[in-house]
Coordinates of C-alpha atoms and ligand atoms in Angstrom, one line a residue:
M1 CA 5.8 67.1 194.3
D2 CA 8.6 68.0 196.4
D3 CA 12.8 66.8 196.4
T4 CA 11.7 63.9 198.9
L5 CA 8.7 62.9 196.7
E6 CA 11.5 62.8 193.3
T7 CA 13.9 61.3 195.3
L8 CA 11.3 59.0 196.5
A9 CA 9.6 57.9 192.7
G10 CA 13.7 58.4 191.5
L11 CA 14.3 54.7 194.0
L12 CA 11.0 53.3 192.5
R13 CA 12.5 53.4 188.2
A14 CA 15.3 52.1 189.7
A15 CA 14.0 49.0 191.3
R16 CA 14.3 45.7 190.3
S17 CA 12.6 44.4 193.2
I18 CA 10.9 46.2 196.1
V19 CA 9.5 44.7 198.9
A20 CA 6.3 47.0 200.7
F21 CA 5.1 46.4 204.4
T22 CA 2.5 48.0 206.1
G23 CA 1.4 48.8 208.8
A24 CA -2.4 50.8 210.2
G25 CA -1.0 53.3 209.1
I26 CA -1.6 52.2 205.7
S27 CA -5.4 52.0 206.1
T28 CA -6.5 55.0 208.8
E29 CA -7.4 57.0 205.7
S30 CA -10.0 53.9 204.2
G31 CA -11.7 54.9 208.6
V32 CA -9.6 52.0 210.3
P33 CA -8.5 53.2 213.1
D34 CA -4.5 52.5 213.4
F35 CA -3.2 51.3 217.9
R36 CA -1.0 54.4 218.3
S37 CA -2.8 57.6 217.5
P38 CA -4.9 59.5 220.3
G39 CA -9.0 58.4 220.9
S40 CA -8.2 55.0 218.9
P41 CA -10.9 52.1 219.8
W42 CA -8.4 50.4 220.6
T43 CA -7.5 51.2 223.5
A44 CA -10.7 50.4 225.6
N45 CA -11.7 47.7 223.1
R46 CA -7.6 46.0 223.3
P47 CA -7.9 42.8 221.3
I48 CA -7.4 39.9 224.6
P49 CA -3.8 38.1 224.7
F50 CA -3.2 35.1 223.4
D51 CA -2.0 33.2 227.1
L52 CA -5.7 34.2 228.6
Y53 CA -8.1 32.7 225.6
M54 CA -6.9 30.3 225.5
A55 CA -7.4 29.7 229.7
S56 CA -10.9 31.4 229.9
A57 CA -14.2 31.3 228.6
E58 CA -14.6 33.9 230.2
A59 CA -11.7 35.8 228.4
R60 CA -12.6 34.0 225.1
A61 CA -16.8 36.0 225.1
E62 CA -15.1 39.4 226.4
A63 CA -12.1 38.7 223.1
W64 CA -15.7 38.1 220.6
R65 CA -17.4 41.2 222.1
R66 CA -14.6 43.7 221.3
K67 CA -14.0 42.0 218.2
F68 CA -17.5 41.5 217.5
V69 CA -16.8 46.0 218.0
M70 CA -14.5 47.1 216.5
D71 CA -15.9 44.5 213.2
D72 CA -18.9 47.4 212.9
L73 CA -16.3 50.4 213.3
Y74 CA -15.0 49.4 209.9
R75 CA -17.0 46.4 209.0
D76 CA -17.6 48.4 205.7
A77 CA -13.9 49.7 204.8
R78 CA -13.1 50.4 201.5
P79 CA -9.3 50.4 200.1
G80 CA -7.8 53.7 200.2
R81 CA -5.0 55.0 198.5
G82 CA -1.9 53.8 199.6
H83 CA -3.2 49.9 198.7
D84 CA -4.5 51.1 194.9
A85 CA -1.3 52.8 195.0
L86 CA 0.1 49.4 196.2
A87 CA -1.7 47.0 193.8
R88 CA -0.9 49.8 190.8
L89 CA 2.6 49.4 190.4
H90 CA 2.6 45.4 191.1
A91 CA 0.2 45.3 188.4
R92 CA 3.1 46.9 186.4
G93 CA 5.4 44.5 187.9
R94 CA 7.5 46.6 189.9
L95 CA 6.3 45.2 193.5
R96 CA 7.3 41.3 194.5
A97 CA 5.3 41.1 197.4
V98 CA 3.4 43.6 200.7
I99 CA 4.1 42.2 203.6
T100 CA 1.3 43.4 206.0
Q101 CA 0.9 43.5 209.9
N102 CA -2.5 44.7 208.8
I103 CA -5.4 42.3 209.9
D104 CA -8.4 44.4 207.7
D105 CA -8.7 42.5 204.1
L106 CA -8.0 45.7 202.5
H107 CA -4.9 44.1 200.6
H108 CA -7.2 41.8 198.7
R109 CA -10.1 43.7 198.5
S110 CA -8.0 46.6 196.1
G111 CA -6.9 44.0 193.7
L112 CA -3.7 42.4 194.9
P113 CA -3.4 39.0 194.4
P114 CA -3.4 36.6 196.8
E115 CA 0.3 35.3 195.8
A116 CA 1.8 39.1 195.9
I117 CA 0.3 39.4 199.9
I118 CA 1.9 38.1 202.8
E119 CA -0.5 38.4 206.6
L120 CA 1.9 38.9 209.1
H121 CA -1.2 38.8 211.7
G122 CA -3.8 36.9 210.4
N123 CA -7.4 38.2 208.4
G124 CA -10.0 38.8 211.1
T125 CA -12.8 38.8 208.5
Y126 CA -12.7 35.2 209.3
A127 CA -12.5 32.7 212.3
R128 CA -10.3 29.1 212.6
C129 CA -10.1 26.2 215.1
L130 CA -7.4 25.7 216.5
S131 CA -7.3 21.9 216.7
C132 CA -8.3 21.6 213.4
D133 CA -7.9 24.5 211.5
L134 CA -11.4 24.3 210.1
R135 CA -12.4 27.8 208.3
H136 CA -15.6 29.6 210.5
E137 CA -16.9 32.4 209.2
I138 CA -17.5 36.0 211.7
D139 CA -21.1 36.3 210.8
W140 CA -22.4 32.6 212.3
V141 CA -19.9 32.8 215.6
R142 CA -21.7 35.9 215.9
R143 CA -25.1 34.9 215.1
R144 CA -24.6 31.2 217.8
F145 CA -22.7 33.9 220.3
E146 CA -25.7 36.9 219.3
V147 CA -28.6 33.4 220.9
S148 CA -26.7 32.0 223.8
G149 CA -23.3 34.1 225.1
V150 CA -21.2 31.7 224.7
P151 CA -18.4 31.7 222.1
P152 CA -19.4 28.7 219.1
A153 CA -16.9 25.9 219.9
C154 CA -16.2 24.3 216.1
R155 CA -18.4 22.9 214.7
D156 CA -16.2 19.8 213.4
C157 CA -14.4 18.9 216.2
G158 CA -15.0 20.8 219.0
G159 CA -12.1 22.9 219.5
I160 CA -11.7 27.3 220.0
V161 CA -12.3 29.1 217.7
K162 CA -11.0 31.7 217.0
S163 CA -10.6 35.5 214.7
A164 CA -7.5 33.7 212.0
T165 CA -4.9 37.0 213.9
I166 CA -2.0 36.6 216.0
S167 CA -2.5 37.5 219.8
F168 CA -0.1 39.1 221.6
G169 CA 1.5 35.7 222.7
Q170 CA 0.5 33.0 219.8
P171 CA 3.4 31.8 217.7
M172 CA 3.9 33.4 214.8
P173 CA 2.3 31.7 211.6
E174 CA 5.3 30.1 209.7
D175 CA 4.4 29.9 206.2
A176 CA 3.9 33.4 206.2
M177 CA 7.3 34.4 207.5
Q178 CA 9.0 32.2 205.4
R179 CA 6.3 34.1 202.4
A180 CA 8.4 37.0 204.3
F181 CA 11.9 36.4 204.3
G182 CA 11.8 34.4 200.9
A183 CA 9.9 38.0 199.8
L184 CA 13.5 39.3 200.9
V185 CA 16.0 37.5 198.5
D186 CA 17.5 39.9 196.3
C187 CA 15.1 42.2 196.9
D188 CA 16.6 46.1 196.2
L189 CA 13.9 48.2 197.1
F190 CA 12.4 48.3 201.1
L191 CA 9.2 50.3 201.4
A192 CA 7.9 50.9 205.6
I193 CA 4.8 52.2 205.3
G194 CA 2.6 54.4 207.6
S195 CA 4.4 51.1 210.7
S196 CA 5.0 52.7 213.6
L197 CA 7.6 49.8 213.6
V198 CA 7.2 48.9 217.2
V199 CA 5.6 45.5 216.9
Q200 CA 8.4 42.4 217.3
P201 CA 9.1 40.3 215.2
A202 CA 7.3 41.8 212.3
A203 CA 9.0 45.0 212.8
R204 CA 12.6 43.0 212.4
L205 CA 11.9 42.8 209.4
P206 CA 13.0 45.9 207.5
L207 CA 16.3 45.9 209.7
I208 CA 17.3 42.3 208.1
A209 CA 16.4 44.3 204.3
Q210 CA 18.7 46.8 205.7
R211 CA 21.8 45.2 207.1
Q212 CA 21.1 42.6 203.3
G213 CA 22.4 46.2 201.8
T214 CA 18.5 46.8 200.3
K215 CA 17.9 50.0 200.5
L216 CA 15.1 51.0 203.2
V217 CA 12.5 53.9 202.5
I218 CA 10.5 54.7 206.1
L219 CA 7.1 56.8 205.4
N220 CA 5.1 57.5 208.1
R221 CA 2.9 61.3 209.5
E222 CA 5.7 60.9 212.7
A223 CA 9.2 59.2 213.3
T224 CA 10.0 55.8 214.4
P225 CA 12.6 54.3 216.3
L226 CA 14.8 52.8 212.1
D227 CA 14.4 56.4 211.4
D228 CA 18.0 56.6 211.7
A229 CA 18.7 53.1 209.7
A230 CA 16.9 54.4 206.7
H231 CA 18.1 55.6 203.3
L232 CA 14.8 58.2 203.3
V233 CA 12.4 59.1 205.3
V234 CA 9.6 60.4 203.8
R235 CA 7.1 62.2 206.6
G236 CA 3.5 62.7 205.5
E237 CA 0.5 61.1 204.7
I238 CA 0.2 57.4 202.6
G239 CA -2.4 58.7 200.5
P240 CA -1.0 60.8 198.8
V241 CA 2.0 60.4 198.8
L242 CA 1.7 56.8 196.9
D243 CA -0.7 58.0 194.5
A244 CA 1.4 60.8 193.6
V245 CA 4.9 58.9 193.4
V246 CA 3.4 56.1 191.4
K247 CA 2.2 57.9 189.1
A248 CA 4.9 59.5 188.4
V249 CA 6.9 55.8 187.9
D250 CA 3.8 55.2 185.6
Ligands
NAD1 P1 0.4 51.1 214.7 O1 -0.5 51.6 214.6 O2 1.6 51.3 215.9 O3 1.5 52.4 213.7 C1 0.6 53.2 213.3 C2 1.4 54.1 212.3 O4 0.9 54.6 211.1 C3 2.2 54.8 213.3 O5 2.5 55.6 213.5 C4 1.1 56.3 212.7 O6 1.5 57.9 213.3 C5 1.2 55.9 210.9 N1 -0.2 56.7 210.7 C6 -1.8 56.3 210.8 N2 -2.1 56.8 209.8 C7 -1.0 57.0 208.4 C8 -1.2 58.1 207.5 N3 -2.5 58.3 206.8 N4 -0.3 59.1 206.6 C9 1.2 58.3 206.8 N5 1.5 57.8 209.2 C10 0.0 57.3 209.5 O7 0.3 50.3 213.5 P2 1.6 48.6 213.4 O8 2.9 49.5 213.5 O9 0.9 48.4 211.9 O10 1.3 47.7 214.9 C11 -0.1 47.8 215.0 C12 -0.3 46.6 215.2 O11 -1.7 46.2 215.1 C13 0.0 45.5 214.1 O12 0.6 44.3 215.2 C14 -1.5 45.0 213.8 O13 -1.0 43.6 213.1 C15 -1.6 45.0 214.8 N6 -3.2 46.4 213.8 C16 -4.2 46.2 211.9 C17 -4.5 47.2 212.1 C18 -5.8 47.0 210.4 O14 -5.3 46.0 210.5 N7 -5.6 47.8 209.8 C19 -5.1 48.0 212.9 C20 -4.4 48.4 214.2 C21 -3.9 47.4 215.0

């Protein structure tokens, strides 16, 4: 391992309470594209903002069409080395929680227990009624949409059904935000992994942690706006880096 990774391994060994904050970059190794890398299919299938989704049946139909295109691209995605390394760190009692901006369910599939996962932007592997909150499976929505050309209403109350993700313009989930702030209490090492750190309000969390005296480590393949605030910046590929440093603290 080079000096930077030795330093990171040392920080992991010395920490009492570690929180990881993950973005789309941890899942690219699994074949799930991130937003901002060149040629991303998210550009052609941009998520529809919340106000448009609520305002127009046409926008809702388009949102589902785009979602199904993206789902077909990464339906079979499996956790990568980064997800697995964080699950190992948690299993050894070193990682308190993973706060994730991702909607791809891969932290769950890596074996991290649900109580250690805080999904700030929801989860795209199921849907919910926006009126009564009833869970609907994506396959159920898709079958009905493909037969009728119209996204189905809630099977219980007739409300608008939406993928259980937080769209641009949609209020943040209060419960997840509360849990995220709770995880920061007593956290002495905050690992920001694979995020461009520009999507607000999620990207404020690393800065809030840093300002309360927590050591901030940023692991990303390109620069972020918070690099100057970080105790350590690791510029590299998430899978190999996390795999190596977590093995080194085992
Ligand atoms: P982002 O796309 O803005 O940034 C990802 C960052 O990760 C980039 O800076 C990129 O250079 C870096 N990166 C990509 N692969 C990497 C690798 N293998 N090793 C090291 N660095 C790598 O992602 P974001 O900050 O999470 O914000 C995007 C928003 O879009 C979030 O709100 C998220 O909900 C959503 N989103 C989620 C997914 C997902 O669930 N997997 C995918 C795309 C977008």
